[in-house]
PDB file of C-alpha atoms in Angstrom:
ATOM      1  CA  MET A 277       0.248   0.492   0.227  1.00 38.00           C
ATOM      2  CA  ARG A 278       0.875   3.782  -0.781  1.00 40.00           C
ATOM      3  CA  ILE A 279       0.771   5.946   1.774  1.00 41.00           C
ATOM      4  CA  PHE A 280       1.253  10.103   0.913  1.00 42.00           C
ATOM      5  CA  GLY A 281       3.946   8.146  -2.622  1.00 42.00           C
ATOM      6  CA  LYS A 282       5.351   5.931   0.044  1.00 44.00           C
ATOM      7  CA  VAL A 283       5.375   2.172   0.440  1.00 47.00           C
ATOM      8  CA  ARG A 284       4.062   0.440   4.199  1.00 56.00           C
ATOM      9  CA  HIS A 285       6.779  -1.563   4.745  1.00 66.00           C
ATOM     10  CA  ARG A 286       7.168  -3.306   8.090  1.00 79.00           C
ATOM     11  CA  PRO A 287       9.174  -2.167  11.205  1.00 87.00           C
ATOM     12  CA  SER A 288      12.839  -1.940  11.060  1.00 91.00           C
ATOM     13  CA  ALA A 289      14.443  -3.581  14.079  1.00 93.00           C
ATOM     14  CA  SER A 290      15.413  -0.301  15.264  1.00 94.00           C
ATOM     15  CA  TRP A 291      12.337   0.997  15.610  1.00 95.00           C
ATOM     16  CA  ARG A 292      10.657  -2.154  17.584  1.00 95.00           C
ATOM     17  CA  GLN A 293      13.868  -2.487  20.070  1.00 95.00           C
ATOM     18  CA  ALA A 294      13.166   2.379  20.630  1.00 96.00           C
ATOM     19  CA  THR A 295       9.638   1.170  21.288  1.00 95.00           C
ATOM     20  CA  ASP A 296       9.618  -1.839  23.508  1.00 96.00           C
ATOM     21  CA  ARG A 297      12.232   0.466  25.714  1.00 96.00           C
ATOM     22  CA  ALA A 298      10.055   3.046  26.250  1.00 96.00           C
ATOM     23  CA  PHE A 299       7.239   1.524  26.556  1.00 94.00           C
ATOM     24  CA  THR A 300       9.265  -0.690  29.592  1.00 95.00           C
ATOM     25  CA  LEU A 301       9.948   3.033  30.600  1.00 96.00           C
ATOM     26  CA  ILE A 302       6.148   4.250  31.057  1.00 94.00           C
ATOM     27  CA  GLY A 303       5.498   0.831  32.881  1.00 91.00           C
ATOM     28  CA  ASP A 304       8.574   3.037  35.758  1.00 93.00           C
ATOM     29  CA  GLY A 305       7.393   6.479  35.052  1.00 91.00           C
ATOM     30  CA  ARG A 306      10.165   7.534  33.224  1.00 95.00           C
ATOM     31  CA  TYR A 307       8.454   9.912  30.928  1.00 95.00           C
ATOM     32  CA  GLU A 308      10.494  11.754  29.047  1.00 95.00           C
ATOM     33  CA  ASP A 309      13.011   9.244  27.963  1.00 95.00           C
ATOM     34  CA  ALA A 310      10.082   6.701  26.881  1.00 96.00           C
ATOM     35  CA  GLY A 311       9.669  10.233  24.630  1.00 96.00           C
ATOM     36  CA  ALA A 312      13.030  11.037  23.055  1.00 96.00           C
ATOM     37  CA  LEU A 313      12.701   7.177  22.359  1.00 96.00           C
ATOM     38  CA  LEU A 314       8.943   6.528  20.300  1.00 97.00           C
ATOM     39  CA  THR A 315       9.964  10.611  18.834  1.00 96.00           C
ATOM     40  CA  ARG A 316      13.877   9.173  17.829  1.00 96.00           C
ATOM     41  CA  ALA A 317      11.166   5.587  16.322  1.00 96.00           C
ATOM     42  CA  ALA A 318       8.397   8.482  15.002  1.00 96.00           C
ATOM     43  CA  ASP A 319      11.623   9.762  12.945  1.00 95.00           C
ATOM     44  CA  LEU A 320      12.808   5.784  11.967  1.00 95.00           C
ATOM     45  CA  GLU A 321       9.169   5.309  11.177  1.00 94.00           C
ATOM     46  CA  PRO A 322       7.518   8.406   9.887  1.00 95.00           C
ATOM     47  CA  TRP A 323       4.116   6.185   7.544  1.00 93.00           C
ATOM     48  CA  LEU A 324       3.653   4.218   9.957  1.00 94.00           C
ATOM     49  CA  SER A 325       0.327   5.526  12.446  1.00 94.00           C
ATOM     50  CA  GLU A 326       1.336   3.282  14.888  1.00 95.00           C
ATOM     51  CA  SER A 327       4.857   5.728  15.109  1.00 96.00           C
ATOM     52  CA  TRP A 328       1.746   8.872  16.269  1.00 97.00           C
ATOM     53  CA  PHE A 329       0.108   6.641  18.048  1.00 97.00           C
ATOM     54  CA  ASN A 330       2.369   5.837  20.392  1.00 97.00           C
ATOM     55  CA  LEU A 331       3.354   9.352  20.945  1.00 97.00           C
ATOM     56  CA  ALA A 332       0.267  10.035  21.853  1.00 97.00           C
ATOM     57  CA  LEU A 333      -0.794   6.974  23.927  1.00 96.00           C
ATOM     58  CA  LEU A 334       2.884   9.076  25.616  1.00 97.00           C
ATOM     59  CA  HIS A 335       1.759  12.283  25.745  1.00 97.00           C
ATOM     60  CA  LYS A 336      -1.965  11.291  27.162  1.00 96.00           C
ATOM     61  CA  PHE A 337       0.066   9.801  30.134  1.00 95.00           C
ATOM     62  CA  ARG A 338       2.082  13.352  30.637  1.00 96.00           C
ATOM     63  CA  HIS A 339      -1.656  15.260  30.462  1.00 97.00           C
ATOM     64  CA  ASP A 340      -0.100  17.491  27.140  1.00 97.00           C
ATOM     65  CA  TRP A 341      -3.186  17.568  25.627  1.00 98.00           C
ATOM     66  CA  GLU A 342      -2.342  19.715  22.679  1.00 98.00           C
ATOM     67  CA  GLN A 343       0.530  17.256  21.729  1.00 98.00           C
ATOM     68  CA  ALA A 344      -1.625  14.212  22.463  1.00 98.00           C
ATOM     69  CA  ARG A 345      -4.192  15.815  20.259  1.00 98.00           C
ATOM     70  CA  ALA A 346      -0.855  16.936  17.338  1.00 98.00           C
ATOM     71  CA  ALA A 347       0.141  13.603  17.228  1.00 98.00           C
ATOM     72  CA  GLY A 348      -3.035  11.579  17.469  1.00 97.00           C
ATOM     73  CA  LEU A 349      -4.310  13.588  13.942  1.00 97.00           C
ATOM     74  CA  ARG A 350      -1.453  12.669  12.802  1.00 97.00           C
ATOM     75  CA  ALA A 351      -1.755   9.056  13.480  1.00 96.00           C
ATOM     76  CA  VAL A 352      -5.043   9.062  12.955  1.00 96.00           C
ATOM     77  CA  ALA A 353      -3.753  10.420   9.247  1.00 95.00           C
ATOM     78  CA  LEU A 354      -1.909   7.485   8.418  1.00 94.00           C
ATOM     79  CA  LEU A 355      -4.635   4.717   8.736  1.00 91.00           C
ATOM     80  CA  ASP A 356      -5.506   2.048   6.581  1.00 81.00           C
ATOM     81  CA  ARG A 357      -9.505   0.931   8.689  1.00 74.00           C
ATOM     82  CA  GLU A 358     -12.013   3.622   8.412  1.00 71.00           C
ATOM     83  CA  SER A 359     -13.953   3.109  11.713  1.00 77.00           C
ATOM     84  CA  GLY A 360     -12.990   2.063  15.038  1.00 84.00           C
ATOM     85  CA  ALA A 361      -9.631   2.738  15.260  1.00 90.00           C
ATOM     86  CA  PRO A 362      -8.319   3.202  19.188  1.00 92.00           C
ATOM     87  CA  ASP A 363      -6.011   6.045  17.502  1.00 95.00           C
ATOM     88  CA  TRP A 364      -9.614   8.427  16.895  1.00 96.00           C
ATOM     89  CA  TRP A 365     -10.612   7.503  20.459  1.00 96.00           C
ATOM     90  CA  ASN A 366      -7.144   8.931  21.955  1.00 96.00           C
ATOM     91  CA  VAL A 367      -7.838  11.743  19.173  1.00 97.00           C
ATOM     92  CA  GLY A 368     -11.488  12.687  21.280  1.00 97.00           C
ATOM     93  CA  ILE A 369      -9.997  12.129  24.746  1.00 98.00           C
ATOM     94  CA  ALA A 370      -7.890  14.736  23.955  1.00 98.00           C
ATOM     95  CA  ALA A 371     -10.492  17.228  22.110  1.00 98.00           C
ATOM     96  CA  THR A 372     -11.595  16.604  25.269  1.00 98.00           C
ATOM     97  CA  ALA A 373      -9.201  17.956  27.490  1.00 98.00           C
ATOM     98  CA  LEU A 374      -9.195  21.081  25.792  1.00 98.00           C
ATOM     99  CA  GLN A 375     -12.803  21.147  24.927  1.00 97.00           C
ATOM    100  CA  ASP A 376     -12.577  21.419  20.941  1.00 97.00           C
ATOM    101  CA  TRP A 377     -16.189  20.262  20.273  1.00 96.00           C
ATOM    102  CA  PRO A 378     -15.656  20.269  16.650  1.00 94.00           C
ATOM    103  CA  LEU A 379     -12.547  17.307  16.153  1.00 96.00           C
ATOM    104  CA  ALA A 380     -13.955  15.107  19.909  1.00 96.00           C
ATOM    105  CA  ARG A 381     -17.184  14.764  17.432  1.00 95.00           C
ATOM    106  CA  ARG A 382     -15.473  14.416  14.660  1.00 94.00           C
ATOM    107  CA  ALA A 383     -13.327  10.879  16.390  1.00 95.00           C
ATOM    108  CA  TRP A 384     -16.688   9.441  17.680  1.00 95.00           C
ATOM    109  CA  GLN A 385     -18.262   9.570  15.080  1.00 93.00           C
ATOM    110  CA  ALA A 386     -15.006   8.313  13.790  1.00 94.00           C
ATOM    111  CA  TYR A 387     -14.686   5.651  15.491  1.00 94.00           C
ATOM    112  CA  GLY A 388     -17.698   4.176  15.252  1.00 92.00           C
ATOM    113  CA  LEU A 389     -20.480   5.939  17.695  1.00 93.00           C
ATOM    114  CA  THR A 390     -23.415   8.051  16.639  1.00 91.00           C
ATOM    115  CA  VAL A 391     -23.001  11.757  18.128  1.00 91.00           C
ATOM    116  CA  PRO A 392     -26.486  13.701  17.609  1.00 87.00           C
ATOM    117  CA  GLY A 393     -26.589  17.238  16.834  1.00 78.00           C
ATOM    118  CA  SER A 394     -23.481  16.597  13.748  1.00 71.00           C
ATOM    119  CA  GLY A 395     -25.093  17.067  11.128  1.00 64.00           C
ATOM    120  CA  GLN A 396     -23.187  18.779   8.460  1.00 57.00           C
ATOM    121  CA  TYR A 397     -25.152  21.949   8.925  1.00 55.00           C
ATOM    122  CA  ASN A 398     -26.493  21.477  12.241  1.00 59.00           C
ATOM    123  CA  ALA A 399     -25.103  24.276  14.913  1.00 60.00           C
ATOM    124  CA  ALA A 400     -24.638  22.351  17.316  1.00 65.00           C
ATOM    125  CA  ALA A 401     -21.985  20.492  15.625  1.00 69.00           C
ATOM    126  CA  ASN A 402     -19.027  22.846  17.451  1.00 79.00           C
ATOM    127  CA  SER A 403     -21.526  22.771  20.355  1.00 84.00           C
ATOM    128  CA  GLU A 404     -20.131  20.149  23.698  1.00 88.00           C
ATOM    129  CA  PRO A 405     -21.757  16.814  22.752  1.00 87.00           C
ATOM    130  CA  THR A 406     -24.497  15.699  25.034  1.00 84.00           C
ATOM    131  CA  GLY A 407     -27.132  12.714  24.041  1.00 85.00           C
ATOM    132  CA  MET A 408     -25.303  10.455  23.529  1.00 89.00           C
ATOM    133  CA  GLU A 409     -26.914   7.964  26.438  1.00 87.00           C
ATOM    134  CA  LEU A 410     -24.265   5.874  27.597  1.00 92.00           C
ATOM    135  CA  GLY A 411     -25.452   5.516  30.953  1.00 91.00           C
ATOM    136  CA  SER A 412     -24.322   5.237  34.339  1.00 91.00           C
ATOM    137  CA  ALA A 413     -20.030   3.043  35.043  1.00 93.00           C
ATOM    138  CA  ALA A 414     -18.115   2.989  37.413  1.00 93.00           C
ATOM    139  CA  VAL A 415     -14.426   6.204  37.453  1.00 95.00           C
ATOM    140  CA  ARG A 416     -12.096   4.232  40.176  1.00 93.00           C
ATOM    141  CA  LEU A 417     -10.435   8.395  41.083  1.00 94.00           C
ATOM    142  CA  SER A 418      -6.875   8.642  41.641  1.00 87.00           C
ATOM    143  CA  PRO A 419      -5.480   5.300  40.230  1.00 85.00           C
ATOM    144  CA  GLU A 420      -2.240   5.439  41.181  1.00 81.00           C
ATOM    145  CA  GLY A 421      -3.394   6.915  45.216  1.00 78.00           C
ATOM    146  CA  GLU A 422      -6.535   6.149  47.114  1.00 77.00           C
ATOM    147  CA  ALA A 423      -8.312   3.768  43.522  1.00 83.00           C
ATOM    148  CA  GLU A 424     -12.091   5.117  45.122  1.00 92.00           C
ATOM    149  CA  VAL A 425     -14.359   3.126  42.637  1.00 92.00           C
ATOM    150  CA  VAL A 426     -16.610   5.811  42.243  1.00 93.00           C
ATOM    151  CA  TRP A 427     -20.699   5.472  40.824  1.00 93.00           C
ATOM    152  CA  GLY A 428     -21.795   7.930  37.607  1.00 95.00           C
ATOM    153  CA  ARG A 429     -22.582   9.007  34.025  1.00 95.00           C
ATOM    154  CA  ARG A 430     -21.146   8.957  31.428  1.00 96.00           C
ATOM    155  CA  LEU A 431     -21.511  12.233  29.790  1.00 96.00           C
ATOM    156  CA  ASP A 432     -19.876  11.496  26.195  1.00 96.00           C
ATOM    157  CA  PRO A 433     -17.334   8.657  25.491  1.00 96.00           C
ATOM    158  CA  ALA A 434     -14.546  10.315  27.604  1.00 97.00           C
ATOM    159  CA  ARG A 435     -16.227  11.843  31.127  1.00 97.00           C
ATOM    160  CA  MET A 436     -18.121  11.448  33.698  1.00 97.00           C
ATOM    161  CA  GLU A 437     -19.775  12.820  36.006  1.00 97.00           C
ATOM    162  CA  VAL A 438     -19.616  12.113  39.970  1.00 97.00           C
ATOM    163  CA  LEU A 439     -22.530  10.847  41.770  1.00 96.00           C
ATOM    164  CA  SER A 440     -21.494   8.504  45.099  1.00 96.00           C
ATOM    165  CA  ILE A 441     -20.010  10.400  46.781  1.00 96.00           C
ATOM    166  CA  PRO A 442     -16.763  10.217  47.441  1.00 95.00           C
ATOM    167  CA  LEU A 443     -14.509   9.397  50.587  1.00 94.00           C
ATOM    168  CA  PRO A 444     -11.582  13.070  51.323  1.00 93.00           C
ATOM    169  CA  SER A 445      -8.961  11.318  50.997  1.00 90.00           C
ATOM    170  CA  SER A 446     -10.086  10.857  46.828  1.00 90.00           C
ATOM    171  CA  GLY A 447     -10.295  13.992  46.417  1.00 92.00           C
ATOM    172  CA  ARG A 448     -12.654  14.881  44.999  1.00 95.00           C
ATOM    173  CA  ARG A 449     -16.895  15.669  45.126  1.00 97.00           C
ATOM    174  CA  TRP A 450     -19.675  14.816  44.207  1.00 97.00           C
ATOM    175  CA  GLY A 451     -21.050  16.921  41.336  1.00 97.00           C
ATOM    176  CA  GLU A 452     -17.415  16.942  39.289  1.00 98.00           C
ATOM    177  CA  VAL A 453     -16.595  15.393  36.748  1.00 98.00           C
ATOM    178  CA  VAL A 454     -13.860  13.753  36.502  1.00 97.00           C
ATOM    179  CA  LEU A 455     -11.979  12.899  32.405  1.00 98.00           C
ATOM    180  CA  HIS A 456     -11.597   9.337  31.952  1.00 97.00           C
ATOM    181  CA  ASP A 457      -9.651   6.966  30.174  1.00 94.00           C
ATOM    182  CA  GLY A 458     -10.738   4.772  27.631  1.00 90.00           C
ATOM    183  CA  VAL A 459     -10.448   1.211  28.158  1.00 91.00           C
ATOM    184  CA  PRO A 460     -12.348  -0.563  30.944  1.00 91.00           C
ATOM    185  CA  ASN A 461      -9.516  -1.558  33.591  1.00 89.00           C
ATOM    186  CA  GLY A 462     -12.349  -3.613  35.734  1.00 86.00           C
ATOM    187  CA  GLU A 463     -16.039  -4.605  35.730  1.00 84.00           C
ATOM    188  CA  ARG A 464     -19.084  -4.273  38.190  1.00 81.00           C
ATOM    189  CA  ILE A 465     -22.126  -5.968  38.750  1.00 80.00           C
ATOM    190  CA  THR A 466     -25.138  -5.764  40.456  1.00 75.00           C
ATOM    191  CA  ALA A 467     -27.552  -8.012  41.732  1.00 73.00           C
ATOM    192  CA  ALA A 468     -29.836  -7.599  39.151  1.00 72.00           C
ATOM    193  CA  GLY A 469     -27.829  -8.924  36.524  1.00 70.00           C
ATOM    194  CA  PRO A 470     -26.567  -5.587  34.706  1.00 78.00           C
ATOM    195  CA  SER A 471     -22.281  -5.384  34.561  1.00 84.00           C
ATOM    196  CA  TYR A 472     -21.164  -1.962  34.246  1.00 88.00           C
ATOM    197  CA  PRO A 473     -17.326  -1.151  33.231  1.00 90.00           C
ATOM    198  CA  VAL A 474     -15.005   0.109  35.698  1.00 93.00           C
ATOM    199  CA  PHE A 475     -12.749   3.655  34.494  1.00 95.00           C
ATOM    200  CA  ASP A 476      -9.999   4.723  35.178  1.00 95.00           C
ATOM    201  CA  GLU A 477      -9.830   8.259  36.044  1.00 97.00           C
ATOM    202  CA  ILE A 478      -7.263  10.741  34.037  1.00 97.00           C
ATOM    203  CA  GLU A 479      -7.666  14.343  35.677  1.00 96.00           C
ATOM    204  CA  LEU A 480     -10.818  16.559  36.857  1.00 97.00           C
ATOM    205  CA  TRP A 481     -12.147  17.977  34.366  1.00 97.00           C
ATOM    206  CA  ALA A 482     -14.796  20.232  36.288  1.00 97.00           C
ATOM    207  CA  PRO A 483     -14.761  20.927  40.140  1.00 97.00           C
ATOM    208  CA  SER A 484     -17.740  20.822  42.134  1.00 97.00           C
ATOM    209  CA  PRO A 485     -18.781  24.315  44.325  1.00 97.00           C
ATOM    210  CA  VAL A 486     -20.683  21.801  46.743  1.00 98.00           C
ATOM    211  CA  PRO A 487     -18.662  20.663  49.621  1.00 98.00           C
ATOM    212  CA  THR A 488     -18.643  17.243  50.905  1.00 98.00           C
ATOM    213  CA  TRP A 489     -19.203  16.307  54.591  1.00 98.00           C
ATOM    214  CA  VAL A 490     -19.459  13.591  57.326  1.00 97.00           C
ATOM    215  CA  VAL A 491     -21.737  13.064  60.448  1.00 97.00           C
ATOM    216  CA  LEU A 492     -22.972  10.452  63.035  1.00 97.00           C
ATOM    217  CA  LEU A 493     -26.088   9.599  62.375  1.00 97.00           C
ATOM    218  CA  GLU A 494     -28.686   7.167  65.350  1.00 96.00           C
ATOM    219  CA  ALA A 495     -30.497   5.957  62.630  1.00 97.00           C
ATOM    220  CA  ALA A 496     -32.893   2.931  64.809  1.00 96.00           C
ATOM    221  CA  GLU A 497     -34.013   1.638  61.294  1.00 95.00           C
ATOM    222  CA  GLU A 498     -33.300   1.475  57.171  1.00 95.00           C
ATOM    223  CA  VAL A 499     -35.874   3.043  56.537  1.00 96.00           C
ATOM    224  CA  ASP A 500     -34.968   5.946  58.836  1.00 97.00           C
ATOM    225  CA  ARG A 501     -31.138   6.400  56.425  1.00 96.00           C
ATOM    226  CA  ASP A 502     -33.221   5.670  53.319  1.00 96.00           C
ATOM    227  CA  ALA A 503     -35.456   8.645  54.402  1.00 97.00           C
ATOM    228  CA  LEU A 504     -32.571  11.454  54.621  1.00 97.00           C
ATOM    229  CA  GLU A 505     -30.708  10.234  50.869  1.00 97.00           C
ATOM    230  CA  GLN A 506     -34.175  10.891  50.014  1.00 97.00           C
ATOM    231  CA  LEU A 507     -34.224  14.127  51.516  1.00 97.00           C
ATOM    232  CA  ALA A 508     -30.812  15.199  49.953  1.00 97.00           C
ATOM    233  CA  SER A 509     -32.348  13.609  46.907  1.00 97.00           C
ATOM    234  CA  ASP A 510     -34.755  15.905  46.634  1.00 97.00           C
ATOM    235  CA  ALA A 511     -33.277  18.977  47.669  1.00 97.00           C
ATOM    236  CA  GLY A 512     -30.399  18.378  44.918  1.00 97.00           C
ATOM    237  CA  PHE A 513     -28.226  16.983  46.828  1.00 98.00           C
ATOM    238  CA  ALA A 514     -27.020  13.461  48.244  1.00 97.00           C
ATOM    239  CA  ALA A 515     -26.295  11.605  51.361  1.00 97.00           C
ATOM    240  CA  GLU A 516     -24.741   7.864  50.979  1.00 96.00           C
ATOM    241  CA  ASP A 517     -24.766   5.703  53.883  1.00 96.00           C
ATOM    242  CA  TRP A 518     -20.586   5.365  54.173  1.00 94.00           C
ATOM    243  CA  SER A 519     -21.013   2.428  56.575  1.00 90.00           C
ATOM    244  CA  SER A 520     -22.695   0.149  54.311  1.00 85.00           C
ATOM    245  CA  SER A 521     -21.249   1.271  50.540  1.00 73.00           C
ATOM    246  CA  VAL A 522     -18.168   1.383  51.617  1.00 68.00           C
ATOM    247  CA  ARG A 523     -15.760  -1.308  51.096  1.00 57.00           C
ATOM    248  CA  LEU A 524     -11.817  -1.325  51.264  1.00 54.00           C
ATOM    249  CA  LEU A 525     -10.735  -4.445  47.838  1.00 50.00           C
ATOM    250  CA  CYS A 526      -7.498  -4.465  47.117  1.00 50.00           C
ATOM    251  CA  ARG A 527      -5.658  -3.551  44.003  1.00 50.00           C
ATOM    252  CA  ALA A 528      -6.188  -7.041  41.755  1.00 50.00           C
ATOM    253  CA  CYS A 529      -9.400  -7.568  43.237  1.00 51.00           C
ATOM    254  CA  SER A 530     -10.505  -4.279  42.870  1.00 48.00           C
ATOM    255  CA  GLU A 531      -9.479  -4.374  38.723  1.00 51.00           C
ATOM    256  CA  SER A 532     -11.318  -7.590  38.123  1.00 52.00           C
ATOM    257  CA  PRO A 533     -15.503  -8.359  37.496  1.00 55.00           C
ATOM    258  CA  MET A 534     -17.101  -7.820  41.633  1.00 51.00           C
ATOM    259  CA  GLU A 535     -19.827  -8.315  42.972  1.00 59.00           C
ATOM    260  CA  SER A 536     -20.526  -4.275  43.100  1.00 58.00           C
ATOM    261  CA  ASP A 537     -22.976  -5.598  46.803  1.00 52.00           C
ATOM    262  CA  GLU A 538     -20.873  -8.622  47.765  1.00 38.00           C
ATOM    263  CA  GLY A 539     -20.086  -8.276  51.625  1.00 35.00           C
ATOM    264  CA  ASP A 540     -23.866  -7.811  52.920  1.00 38.00           C
ATOM    265  CA  GLY A 541     -25.804  -9.974  55.584  1.00 37.00           C
ATOM    266  CA  GLU A 542     -23.932 -13.411  56.713  1.00 38.00           C
ATOM    267  CA  HIS A 543     -22.114 -13.853  53.792  1.00 39.00           C
ATOM    268  CA  LEU A 544     -18.580 -12.675  54.143  1.00 42.00           C
ATOM    269  CA  ASP A 545     -16.608 -11.594  50.931  1.00 45.00           C
ATOM    270  CA  PRO A 546     -13.136 -12.801  50.204  1.00 45.00           C
ATOM    271  CA  HIS A 547     -12.787 -10.098  48.625  1.00 46.00           C
ATOM    272  CA  ASP A 548     -13.502  -7.151  50.974  1.00 45.00           C
ATOM    273  CA  HIS A 549      -9.882  -6.219  53.189  1.00 44.00           C
ATOM    274  CA  SER A 550     -11.779  -3.904  55.571  1.00 43.00           C
ATOM    275  CA  GLU A 551     -12.596  -4.990  58.855  1.00 44.00           C
ATOM    276  CA  PRO A 552     -15.377  -6.202  60.263  1.00 38.00           C
ATOM    277  CA  GLY A 553     -16.386  -4.829  63.173  1.00 36.00           C
ATOM    278  CA  HIS A 554     -15.838  -1.035  62.154  1.00 36.00           C
ATOM    279  CA  PRO A 555     -19.018   1.319  60.432  1.00 34.00           C
ATOM    280  CA  GLY A 556     -17.531   3.134  57.984  1.00 36.00           C
ATOM    281  CA  PRO A 557     -14.781   3.280  55.581  1.00 37.00           C
ATOM    282  CA  LEU A 558     -13.348   0.547  57.778  1.00 33.00           C
ATOM    283  CA  GLY A 559     -15.815  -2.424  57.383  1.00 34.00           C
ATOM    284  CA  HIS A 560     -19.266  -2.574  56.158  1.00 37.00           C
ATOM    285  CA  ARG A 561     -20.187  -5.952  57.646  1.00 39.00           C
ATOM    286  CA  THR A 562     -22.674  -7.015  60.110  1.00 44.00           C
ATOM    287  CA  ALA A 563     -23.570  -9.991  61.686  1.00 44.00           C
ATOM    288  CA  GLY A 564     -25.955 -11.751  60.471  1.00 46.00           C
ATOM    289  CA  ASP A 565     -29.504  -8.836  59.080  1.00 57.00           C
ATOM    290  CA  LEU A 566     -28.885  -6.980  62.461  1.00 84.00           C
ATOM    291  CA  TRP A 567     -29.242  -4.028  61.643  1.00 91.00           C
ATOM    292  CA  VAL A 568     -26.361  -1.178  63.411  1.00 93.00           C
ATOM    293  CA  PRO A 569     -28.271   2.139  64.143  1.00 95.00           C
ATOM    294  CA  GLU A 570     -24.846   3.859  64.312  1.00 96.00           C
ATOM    295  CA  ARG A 571     -23.974   5.147  61.364  1.00 96.00           C
ATOM    296  CA  GLU A 572     -21.550   7.561  59.380  1.00 96.00           C
ATOM    297  CA  CYS A 573     -23.084   9.452  56.564  1.00 97.00           C
ATOM    298  CA  GLY A 574     -21.926  10.805  53.720  1.00 97.00           C
ATOM    299  CA  ILE A 575     -23.420  14.117  52.497  1.00 98.00           C
ATOM    300  CA  ALA A 576     -22.912  16.703  48.849  1.00 98.00           C
ATOM    301  CA  ALA A 577     -24.265  20.141  50.354  1.00 98.00           C
ATOM    302  CA  PRO A 578     -24.059  23.809  51.158  1.00 98.00           C
ATOM    303  CA  ALA A 579     -22.483  25.091  53.896  1.00 97.00           C
ATOM    304  CA  GLY A 580     -26.191  26.547  54.472  1.00 96.00           C
ATOM    305  CA  LEU A 581     -28.167  23.848  54.062  1.00 97.00           C
ATOM    306  CA  VAL A 582     -26.498  21.534  55.186  1.00 98.00           C
ATOM    307  CA  ARG A 583     -27.418  21.521  59.334  1.00 98.00           C
ATOM    308  CA  GLY A 584     -31.675  22.682  58.118  1.00 97.00           C
ATOM    309  CA  LEU A 585     -31.079  19.081  56.027  1.00 97.00           C
ATOM    310  CA  LEU A 586     -30.665  17.251  58.736  1.00 98.00           C
ATOM    311  CA  ASP A 587     -32.563  19.211  61.042  1.00 98.00           C
ATOM    312  CA  SER A 588     -34.987  18.397  59.295  1.00 97.00           C
ATOM    313  CA  TRP A 589     -34.120  14.788  58.657  1.00 98.00           C
ATOM    314  CA  VAL A 590     -34.982  14.087  62.877  1.00 98.00           C
ATOM    315  CA  ALA A 591     -38.330  16.900  62.678  1.00 97.00           C
ATOM    316  CA  ASP A 592     -39.524  14.375  61.259  1.00 96.00           C
ATOM    317  CA  SER A 593     -39.092  10.618  63.332  1.00 97.00           C
ATOM    318  CA  PRO A 594     -36.869  11.915  66.330  1.00 97.00           C
ATOM    319  CA  ASP A 595     -37.577   9.518  68.705  1.00 96.00           C
ATOM    320  CA  SER A 596     -35.157   7.532  65.941  1.00 96.00           C
ATOM    321  CA  ARG A 597     -33.106  10.030  64.394  1.00 97.00           C
ATOM    322  CA  GLU A 598     -30.370  11.780  65.384  1.00 97.00           C
ATOM    323  CA  TRP A 599     -27.125  13.817  64.349  1.00 97.00           C
ATOM    324  CA  ARG A 600     -24.159  14.314  65.730  1.00 96.00           C
ATOM    325  CA  ASP A 601     -19.882  15.977  64.802  1.00 97.00           C
ATOM    326  CA  LEU A 602     -20.886  16.961  61.511  1.00 97.00           C
ATOM    327  CA  GLU A 603     -17.221  18.549  59.381  1.00 97.00           C
ATOM    328  CA  GLU A 604     -17.274  19.391  55.831  1.00 97.00           C
ATOM    329  CA  VAL A 605     -14.240  17.282  54.991  1.00 96.00           C
ATOM    330  CA  CYS A 606     -13.297  18.162  51.279  1.00 94.00           C
TER     331      CYS A 606
END
């Protein structure tokens, strides 16, 4: 096959050695040294789309989005297939990071996805892609650090709105939008049967102004806890019982297909590495079906609303509800 007058051929041994060594260095976090080798590889084989794909990948790891977009565009210009190439997905991530919406739309379409409002004469073609209806998924926040997996709503192929209330150690808040990678790294399976991919966060795309609070509740029954979560939701914010929603997993377990509600009741989840008998982030298991009234709860709400929300919750059933030790944590 001829591309721009050049004969396409297999990469040379020098190209392969430089590329293999570069990815070893990337695994060690030595991005600068890897960049020099991948640049050399691109000089050796400039007609290979893989040369530029690898450079785009490196720049994505470095969050250098201008360079990632430039290298990605060179890669897709050399493709020998029309759709489904991961090169286009990397272009889409870089374009989304830069809010280059026309290019993002073009990338998702070239990959083979349907993007509403992308007609040639449609004014929306230059705007942020919406309405792709990609559904729910999970995202691993700070994958190289605390690596907390939370639930979210996919806005497009590269962004997710966080719908859980992350633990303060993640540095993330409810309602934030994070840029995430394209290849799932794990899976969560619900009791109803559907499974959801787990994507790794790349970086924060849009911060949330809503602070995170932690509070200790006395909730006589589950319905009392549920009432607070519903009250917060009705107000346009969120509350989450961390005593039951949080479990600690090792990296191997977290990156594997996992049932999202394992560990409840009498069943002891062998993948749960938390300590039994401790509420909140230290563990979520209880003995049998016994309900523990003391709950550690995360709340995402403005400072001017959170105490009124808790007081209203108590006022609805003062004999079975109480709160104390409210603290802003993120």
